[in-house]
Structures are given as structure tokens and as C-alpha cells.
Amino acid sequence: VNIIYTPEVDTLHRYLTILPRHKSNRSFKFASAHFGGGSSCAGSGTVTLRPGGTGTLTGLATDGCASNWQCVDEATADDDATRIVRATNSYTTDTYQMENPSDTTCTITSVTVYCRARKAHTQGNVKPTLYVGSTEYNGTAQALTSSYADYNQQWTTNPNTSSAWTWTEIITLEAGIALKGQNSSFPAYCTQVWVEVSYGP
């Protein structure tokens, strides 16, 4: 028997023998109390998720890294050392598989996509983006400054269902950005993307 708790990739491997005409009533325990507390919630908080793999949409060019998600996954921004680039005055999108959240029984109150981006000259815009249910959902277009700054968009409900978020949906969530620059001489850049999931009782 393999028992897998997906959010923490915690796995139990057990051998179980049941003889003919015998009944077996076994219980199994993970090392951590993943399901302790039932529907209770200890309090409010926020969990930060960073890119952990290639997503469905990979429209942006890379600079300084092998894969798109690796350009934007750092916890402390490295600015122009690794970044994704858009050198055209039209939007294209990158989305990334996000890390799985730690276990909690709390209710999700919002999902916010953050990015750190800049323009090279006079034009550049960014839209924080979710990819849910095989559909791209862009936030409001935000004008970039010539220095790196943080931009964000919050969703209090799942835009695909118009219902409250579930932790199962967070596990399969992809997030990223739609980005446009000015032209090949004056691109727009993004160096960091992350998601904050807020929760409470």
C-alpha cells in the first residue's frame, strides 16, 4: 500500500496481508499531523509560493537562465542577473507551476500574484496572471517604471469558478505575467514572480 499526501509529498509504504476469512482494521500515521484538527484553523496567515517548474504558457524570452521559470523563482530578487524579456509592443504570457503549499485547514481569503518588473525606455506594461482550468486570467494592465518595482493583482475568488478558492485548486495553480515592452531596442523585463495565499478561520 502506498499512501501519498500530495501537498507535502509525504509517502507511506506499507505491506498489508489479509488472509482468507479474516478482517483487518489497520490505521496508518504520517510522521507529521497533516490532518490533525479536522476543520479547525489556528489563525490567519499567508503562505508564499514560488515558481517550481515550466507552466502551460511560455511566450517570453529568457536572459541569464535555462528555463523561463528559473529566471523568476528566487526569494531575493537578482534584478538583471536573470530575467524574462518582452521586446515587442504587444502582450505575451508566461505561466509557471508553483510550489505546493504547506498543510492547513484554514479558509482561503485571497490569492495575490506578485511580480518585479521594469521597462527599458518609455513604454512597458505588465499584467499579473493566473492560469486556472485551462484558461488564462490577466489582471489589470500596470505601467512599468524604468527601475525595478513590485506589481500585484489579487483574486478573492477563483476566476474560473467564481467560487471560494480551495487548497486543491492552489496545488494545481499556475501563475505568471503578461508582459509587453516598446521594441527590440527597448524591452520590458521581469525578474521575479511569486504568489501569496492568504487564509483565515
PDB file of C-alpha atoms in Angstrom:
ATOM      1  CA  VAL A   1       0.000   0.000   0.000  1.00  0.00           C
ATOM      2  CA  ASN A   2       1.335   3.447  -0.931  1.00  0.00           C
ATOM      3  CA  ILE A   3      -0.330   6.383   0.821  1.00  0.00           C
ATOM      4  CA  ILE A   4       0.663   9.791  -0.530  1.00  0.00           C
ATOM      5  CA  TYR A   5      -0.121  13.186   0.985  1.00  0.00           C
ATOM      6  CA  THR A   6       0.330  15.429  -2.062  1.00  0.00           C
ATOM      7  CA  PRO A   7       0.866  18.927  -0.551  1.00  0.00           C
ATOM      8  CA  GLU A   8       3.992  17.787   1.330  1.00  0.00           C
ATOM      9  CA  VAL A   9       4.930  14.876  -0.965  1.00  0.00           C
ATOM     10  CA  ASP A  10       4.838  12.692   2.155  1.00  0.00           C
ATOM     11  CA  THR A  11       4.568   8.979   1.357  1.00  0.00           C
ATOM     12  CA  LEU A  12       3.960   5.869   3.429  1.00  0.00           C
ATOM     13  CA  HIS A  13       4.934   2.439   2.062  1.00  0.00           C
ATOM     14  CA  ARG A  14       3.289  -0.435   3.938  1.00  0.00           C
ATOM     15  CA  TYR A  15       2.844  -4.158   3.316  1.00  0.00           C
ATOM     16  CA  LEU A  16      -0.569  -5.489   4.236  1.00  0.00           C
ATOM     17  CA  THR A  17      -1.508  -9.171   4.375  1.00  0.00           C
ATOM     18  CA  ILE A  18      -5.148 -10.179   4.726  1.00  0.00           C
ATOM     19  CA  LEU A  19      -5.789 -13.898   4.987  1.00  0.00           C
ATOM     20  CA  PRO A  20      -8.989 -15.532   3.676  1.00  0.00           C
ATOM     21  CA  ARG A  21     -11.968 -15.042   6.001  1.00  0.00           C
ATOM     22  CA  HIS A  22     -10.032 -12.596   8.146  1.00  0.00           C
ATOM     23  CA  LYS A  23     -10.908  -8.974   8.699  1.00  0.00           C
ATOM     24  CA  SER A  24      -8.221  -6.389   9.074  1.00  0.00           C
ATOM     25  CA  ASN A  25      -8.696  -2.977  10.647  1.00  0.00           C
ATOM     26  CA  ARG A  26      -5.412  -1.135  10.249  1.00  0.00           C
ATOM     27  CA  SER A  27      -4.537   2.520  10.834  1.00  0.00           C
ATOM     28  CA  PHE A  28      -1.583   4.334   9.354  1.00  0.00           C
ATOM     29  CA  LYS A  29       0.082   7.546  10.528  1.00  0.00           C
ATOM     30  CA  PHE A  30       2.336  10.018   8.772  1.00  0.00           C
ATOM     31  CA  ALA A  31       5.233  11.469  10.736  1.00  0.00           C
ATOM     32  CA  SER A  32       3.526  14.882  10.617  1.00  0.00           C
ATOM     33  CA  ALA A  33      -0.040  15.528  11.731  1.00  0.00           C
ATOM     34  CA  HIS A  34      -1.320  16.543   8.300  1.00  0.00           C
ATOM     35  CA  PHE A  35      -4.967  16.008   9.136  1.00  0.00           C
ATOM     36  CA  GLY A  36      -4.954  16.990  12.765  1.00  0.00           C
ATOM     37  CA  GLY A  37      -7.605  19.381  13.962  1.00  0.00           C
ATOM     38  CA  GLY A  38     -10.316  18.458  11.453  1.00  0.00           C
ATOM     39  CA  SER A  39     -11.987  21.630  10.251  1.00  0.00           C
ATOM     40  CA  SER A  40     -10.360  23.845  12.873  1.00  0.00           C
ATOM     41  CA  CYS A  41      -7.994  26.664  11.945  1.00  0.00           C
ATOM     42  CA  ALA A  42      -5.312  28.025  14.243  1.00  0.00           C
ATOM     43  CA  GLY A  43      -5.493  31.563  12.857  1.00  0.00           C
ATOM     44  CA  SER A  44      -4.878  33.865   9.919  1.00  0.00           C
ATOM     45  CA  GLY A  45      -1.720  33.889   7.853  1.00  0.00           C
ATOM     46  CA  THR A  46      -0.102  33.968   4.445  1.00  0.00           C
ATOM     47  CA  VAL A  47       1.858  31.328   2.546  1.00  0.00           C
ATOM     48  CA  THR A  48       4.268  32.333  -0.226  1.00  0.00           C
ATOM     49  CA  LEU A  49       4.605  30.101  -3.299  1.00  0.00           C
ATOM     50  CA  ARG A  50       7.387  30.472  -5.859  1.00  0.00           C
ATOM     51  CA  PRO A  51       7.786  29.006  -9.362  1.00  0.00           C
ATOM     52  CA  GLY A  52       8.908  25.393  -9.347  1.00  0.00           C
ATOM     53  CA  GLY A  53       8.521  24.290 -12.958  1.00  0.00           C
ATOM     54  CA  THR A  54       7.535  25.141 -16.523  1.00  0.00           C
ATOM     55  CA  GLY A  55       3.921  26.140 -16.950  1.00  0.00           C
ATOM     56  CA  THR A  56       1.472  25.859 -19.838  1.00  0.00           C
ATOM     57  CA  LEU A  57       2.314  29.245 -21.406  1.00  0.00           C
ATOM     58  CA  THR A  58       5.943  30.090 -22.234  1.00  0.00           C
ATOM     59  CA  GLY A  59       5.854  33.082 -24.548  1.00  0.00           C
ATOM     60  CA  LEU A  60       8.633  35.227 -23.093  1.00  0.00           C
ATOM     61  CA  ALA A  61      12.348  35.119 -23.881  1.00  0.00           C
ATOM     62  CA  THR A  62      14.934  34.263 -21.222  1.00  0.00           C
ATOM     63  CA  ASP A  63      18.079  36.119 -20.225  1.00  0.00           C
ATOM     64  CA  GLY A  64      20.589  34.509 -17.868  1.00  0.00           C
ATOM     65  CA  CYS A  65      18.784  31.218 -17.222  1.00  0.00           C
ATOM     66  CA  ALA A  66      17.978  27.952 -18.955  1.00  0.00           C
ATOM     67  CA  SER A  67      14.207  27.870 -18.373  1.00  0.00           C
ATOM     68  CA  ASN A  68      11.675  30.672 -18.044  1.00  0.00           C
ATOM     69  CA  TRP A  69      10.628  29.769 -14.511  1.00  0.00           C
ATOM     70  CA  GLN A  70      14.250  29.739 -13.334  1.00  0.00           C
ATOM     71  CA  CYS A  71      14.576  33.423 -14.285  1.00  0.00           C
ATOM     72  CA  VAL A  72      11.897  34.444 -11.768  1.00  0.00           C
ATOM     73  CA  ASP A  73      11.997  31.887  -8.930  1.00  0.00           C
ATOM     74  CA  GLU A  74      14.457  33.490  -6.490  1.00  0.00           C
ATOM     75  CA  ALA A  75      13.326  34.523  -2.996  1.00  0.00           C
ATOM     76  CA  THR A  76      15.526  37.641  -3.144  1.00  0.00           C
ATOM     77  CA  ALA A  77      15.336  39.438  -6.482  1.00  0.00           C
ATOM     78  CA  ASP A  78      18.547  39.354  -8.531  1.00  0.00           C
ATOM     79  CA  ASP A  79      17.174  42.035 -10.903  1.00  0.00           C
ATOM     80  CA  ASP A  80      19.065  41.983 -14.237  1.00  0.00           C
ATOM     81  CA  ALA A  81      21.144  38.886 -13.443  1.00  0.00           C
ATOM     82  CA  THR A  82      18.274  36.584 -14.500  1.00  0.00           C
ATOM     83  CA  ARG A  83      15.107  37.836 -16.144  1.00  0.00           C
ATOM     84  CA  ILE A  84      12.439  37.217 -18.750  1.00  0.00           C
ATOM     85  CA  VAL A  85      12.145  39.655 -21.633  1.00  0.00           C
ATOM     86  CA  ARG A  86       9.499  41.046 -23.987  1.00  0.00           C
ATOM     87  CA  ALA A  87      10.969  43.132 -26.838  1.00  0.00           C
ATOM     88  CA  THR A  88       7.713  43.869 -28.682  1.00  0.00           C
ATOM     89  CA  ASN A  89       4.869  46.323 -28.089  1.00  0.00           C
ATOM     90  CA  SER A  90       2.265  43.586 -27.624  1.00  0.00           C
ATOM     91  CA  TYR A  91       1.490  41.237 -24.768  1.00  0.00           C
ATOM     92  CA  THR A  92       2.640  37.673 -24.446  1.00  0.00           C
ATOM     93  CA  THR A  93       2.381  35.436 -21.392  1.00  0.00           C
ATOM     94  CA  ASP A  94       4.478  33.183 -19.199  1.00  0.00           C
ATOM     95  CA  THR A  95       2.912  30.967 -16.526  1.00  0.00           C
ATOM     96  CA  TYR A  96       4.724  28.700 -14.081  1.00  0.00           C
ATOM     97  CA  GLN A  97       3.930  25.700 -11.954  1.00  0.00           C
ATOM     98  CA  MET A  98       4.020  26.879  -8.359  1.00  0.00           C
ATOM     99  CA  GLU A  99       5.317  25.148  -5.247  1.00  0.00           C
ATOM    100  CA  ASN A 100       2.737  23.208  -3.230  1.00  0.00           C
ATOM    101  CA  PRO A 101       1.520  24.945  -0.063  1.00  0.00           C
ATOM    102  CA  SER A 102       2.157  23.671   3.439  1.00  0.00           C
ATOM    103  CA  ASP A 103      -0.790  21.951   5.081  1.00  0.00           C
ATOM    104  CA  THR A 104      -3.561  23.998   6.667  1.00  0.00           C
ATOM    105  CA  THR A 105      -7.281  23.548   7.245  1.00  0.00           C
ATOM    106  CA  CYS A 106      -7.947  27.285   7.068  1.00  0.00           C
ATOM    107  CA  THR A 107     -10.215  29.012   4.559  1.00  0.00           C
ATOM    108  CA  ILE A 108      -8.504  30.833   1.687  1.00  0.00           C
ATOM    109  CA  THR A 109      -9.385  34.531   1.634  1.00  0.00           C
ATOM    110  CA  SER A 110      -7.354  35.644  -1.395  1.00  0.00           C
ATOM    111  CA  VAL A 111      -4.680  34.732  -3.926  1.00  0.00           C
ATOM    112  CA  THR A 112      -2.323  37.520  -4.986  1.00  0.00           C
ATOM    113  CA  VAL A 113       0.165  37.297  -7.857  1.00  0.00           C
ATOM    114  CA  TYR A 114       3.255  39.496  -7.458  1.00  0.00           C
ATOM    115  CA  CYS A 115       5.958  40.335  -9.962  1.00  0.00           C
ATOM    116  CA  ARG A 116       9.031  42.561 -10.039  1.00  0.00           C
ATOM    117  CA  ALA A 117       9.496  44.241 -13.404  1.00  0.00           C
ATOM    118  CA  ARG A 118      10.759  47.311 -15.263  1.00  0.00           C
ATOM    119  CA  LYS A 119      10.826  48.931 -18.700  1.00  0.00           C
ATOM    120  CA  ALA A 120      13.937  49.887 -20.655  1.00  0.00           C
ATOM    121  CA  HIS A 121      12.696  53.224 -22.014  1.00  0.00           C
ATOM    122  CA  THR A 122       9.325  54.978 -22.310  1.00  0.00           C
ATOM    123  CA  GLN A 123       6.880  52.070 -22.807  1.00  0.00           C
ATOM    124  CA  GLY A 124       6.223  48.868 -20.912  1.00  0.00           C
ATOM    125  CA  ASN A 125       3.274  47.219 -19.162  1.00  0.00           C
ATOM    126  CA  VAL A 126       2.628  44.131 -17.071  1.00  0.00           C
ATOM    127  CA  LYS A 127      -0.467  42.132 -16.130  1.00  0.00           C
ATOM    128  CA  PRO A 128      -0.112  39.641 -13.244  1.00  0.00           C
ATOM    129  CA  THR A 129      -1.688  36.424 -14.495  1.00  0.00           C
ATOM    130  CA  LEU A 130      -3.329  33.210 -13.314  1.00  0.00           C
ATOM    131  CA  TYR A 131      -3.813  30.056 -15.378  1.00  0.00           C
ATOM    132  CA  VAL A 132      -6.721  28.089 -13.927  1.00  0.00           C
ATOM    133  CA  GLY A 133      -8.963  25.470 -15.507  1.00  0.00           C
ATOM    134  CA  SER A 134      -7.056  25.672 -18.815  1.00  0.00           C
ATOM    135  CA  THR A 135      -7.860  29.392 -19.041  1.00  0.00           C
ATOM    136  CA  GLU A 136      -5.647  32.480 -18.789  1.00  0.00           C
ATOM    137  CA  TYR A 137      -6.836  35.242 -16.452  1.00  0.00           C
ATOM    138  CA  ASN A 138      -4.980  38.552 -16.664  1.00  0.00           C
ATOM    139  CA  GLY A 139      -5.025  41.249 -14.040  1.00  0.00           C
ATOM    140  CA  THR A 140      -5.250  44.966 -14.753  1.00  0.00           C
ATOM    141  CA  ALA A 141      -2.551  46.398 -17.033  1.00  0.00           C
ATOM    142  CA  GLN A 142       0.009  48.336 -14.992  1.00  0.00           C
ATOM    143  CA  ALA A 143       2.534  50.767 -16.428  1.00  0.00           C
ATOM    144  CA  LEU A 144       6.148  49.925 -15.613  1.00  0.00           C
ATOM    145  CA  THR A 145       8.777  52.315 -14.314  1.00  0.00           C
ATOM    146  CA  SER A 146      12.366  52.383 -15.542  1.00  0.00           C
ATOM    147  CA  SER A 147      13.593  50.925 -12.231  1.00  0.00           C
ATOM    148  CA  TYR A 148      12.523  47.561 -10.849  1.00  0.00           C
ATOM    149  CA  ALA A 149       9.346  47.751  -8.764  1.00  0.00           C
ATOM    150  CA  ASP A 150       6.771  45.286  -7.447  1.00  0.00           C
ATOM    151  CA  TYR A 151       3.339  44.924  -9.059  1.00  0.00           C
ATOM    152  CA  ASN A 152       0.429  42.728  -7.995  1.00  0.00           C
ATOM    153  CA  GLN A 153      -3.117  41.606  -8.635  1.00  0.00           C
ATOM    154  CA  GLN A 154      -5.432  39.993  -6.083  1.00  0.00           C
ATOM    155  CA  TRP A 155      -8.225  37.467  -6.658  1.00  0.00           C
ATOM    156  CA  THR A 156     -10.550  36.851  -3.698  1.00  0.00           C
ATOM    157  CA  THR A 157     -12.337  34.037  -5.564  1.00  0.00           C
ATOM    158  CA  ASN A 158     -11.285  31.565  -8.230  1.00  0.00           C
ATOM    159  CA  PRO A 159     -11.892  33.378 -11.555  1.00  0.00           C
ATOM    160  CA  ASN A 160     -12.616  30.070 -13.257  1.00  0.00           C
ATOM    161  CA  THR A 161     -15.440  29.081 -10.900  1.00  0.00           C
ATOM    162  CA  SER A 162     -16.401  32.417  -9.274  1.00  0.00           C
ATOM    163  CA  SER A 163     -16.381  30.464  -6.000  1.00  0.00           C
ATOM    164  CA  ALA A 164     -14.090  30.499  -2.989  1.00  0.00           C
ATOM    165  CA  TRP A 165     -10.622  29.059  -3.540  1.00  0.00           C
ATOM    166  CA  THR A 166      -9.848  25.518  -2.373  1.00  0.00           C
ATOM    167  CA  TRP A 167      -6.447  24.135  -1.425  1.00  0.00           C
ATOM    168  CA  THR A 168      -6.778  21.522  -4.176  1.00  0.00           C
ATOM    169  CA  GLU A 169      -7.006  24.368  -6.699  1.00  0.00           C
ATOM    170  CA  ILE A 170      -3.923  26.016  -5.204  1.00  0.00           C
ATOM    171  CA  ILE A 171      -1.936  22.783  -5.680  1.00  0.00           C
ATOM    172  CA  THR A 172      -2.650  22.833  -9.436  1.00  0.00           C
ATOM    173  CA  LEU A 173      -2.375  26.608  -9.801  1.00  0.00           C
ATOM    174  CA  GLU A 174      -0.152  28.243 -12.414  1.00  0.00           C
ATOM    175  CA  ALA A 175       0.777  31.911 -12.108  1.00  0.00           C
ATOM    176  CA  GLY A 176       2.882  34.347 -14.103  1.00  0.00           C
ATOM    177  CA  ILE A 177       2.646  37.535 -16.130  1.00  0.00           C
ATOM    178  CA  ALA A 178       1.599  39.015 -19.447  1.00  0.00           C
ATOM    179  CA  LEU A 179       4.315  41.476 -20.453  1.00  0.00           C
ATOM    180  CA  LYS A 180       4.910  43.987 -23.249  1.00  0.00           C
ATOM    181  CA  GLY A 181       7.808  46.309 -23.975  1.00  0.00           C
ATOM    182  CA  GLN A 182       8.441  49.000 -26.552  1.00  0.00           C
ATOM    183  CA  ASN A 183      10.518  47.383 -29.321  1.00  0.00           C
ATOM    184  CA  SER A 184      13.621  45.247 -29.836  1.00  0.00           C
ATOM    185  CA  SER A 185      15.851  48.089 -28.643  1.00  0.00           C
ATOM    186  CA  PHE A 186      13.792  48.847 -25.528  1.00  0.00           C
ATOM    187  CA  PRO A 187      12.294  45.687 -23.999  1.00  0.00           C
ATOM    188  CA  ALA A 188      10.414  45.156 -20.763  1.00  0.00           C
ATOM    189  CA  TYR A 189      11.887  42.843 -18.133  1.00  0.00           C
ATOM    190  CA  CYS A 190      10.594  40.752 -15.236  1.00  0.00           C
ATOM    191  CA  THR A 191      12.996  39.268 -12.688  1.00  0.00           C
ATOM    192  CA  GLN A 192      10.712  37.742 -10.053  1.00  0.00           C
ATOM    193  CA  VAL A 193       7.239  36.185  -9.717  1.00  0.00           C
ATOM    194  CA  TRP A 194       5.558  34.805  -6.616  1.00  0.00           C
ATOM    195  CA  VAL A 195       2.113  34.098  -5.177  1.00  0.00           C
ATOM    196  CA  GLU A 196       0.800  34.873  -1.710  1.00  0.00           C
ATOM    197  CA  VAL A 197      -2.159  32.825  -0.485  1.00  0.00           C
ATOM    198  CA  SER A 198      -3.905  34.471   2.459  1.00  0.00           C
ATOM    199  CA  TYR A 199      -6.063  32.387   4.773  1.00  0.00           C
ATOM    200  CA  GLY A 200      -8.052  32.648   7.977  1.00  0.00           C
ATOM    201  CA  PRO A 201     -10.559  30.868  10.215  1.00  0.00           C
TER     202      PRO A 201
END
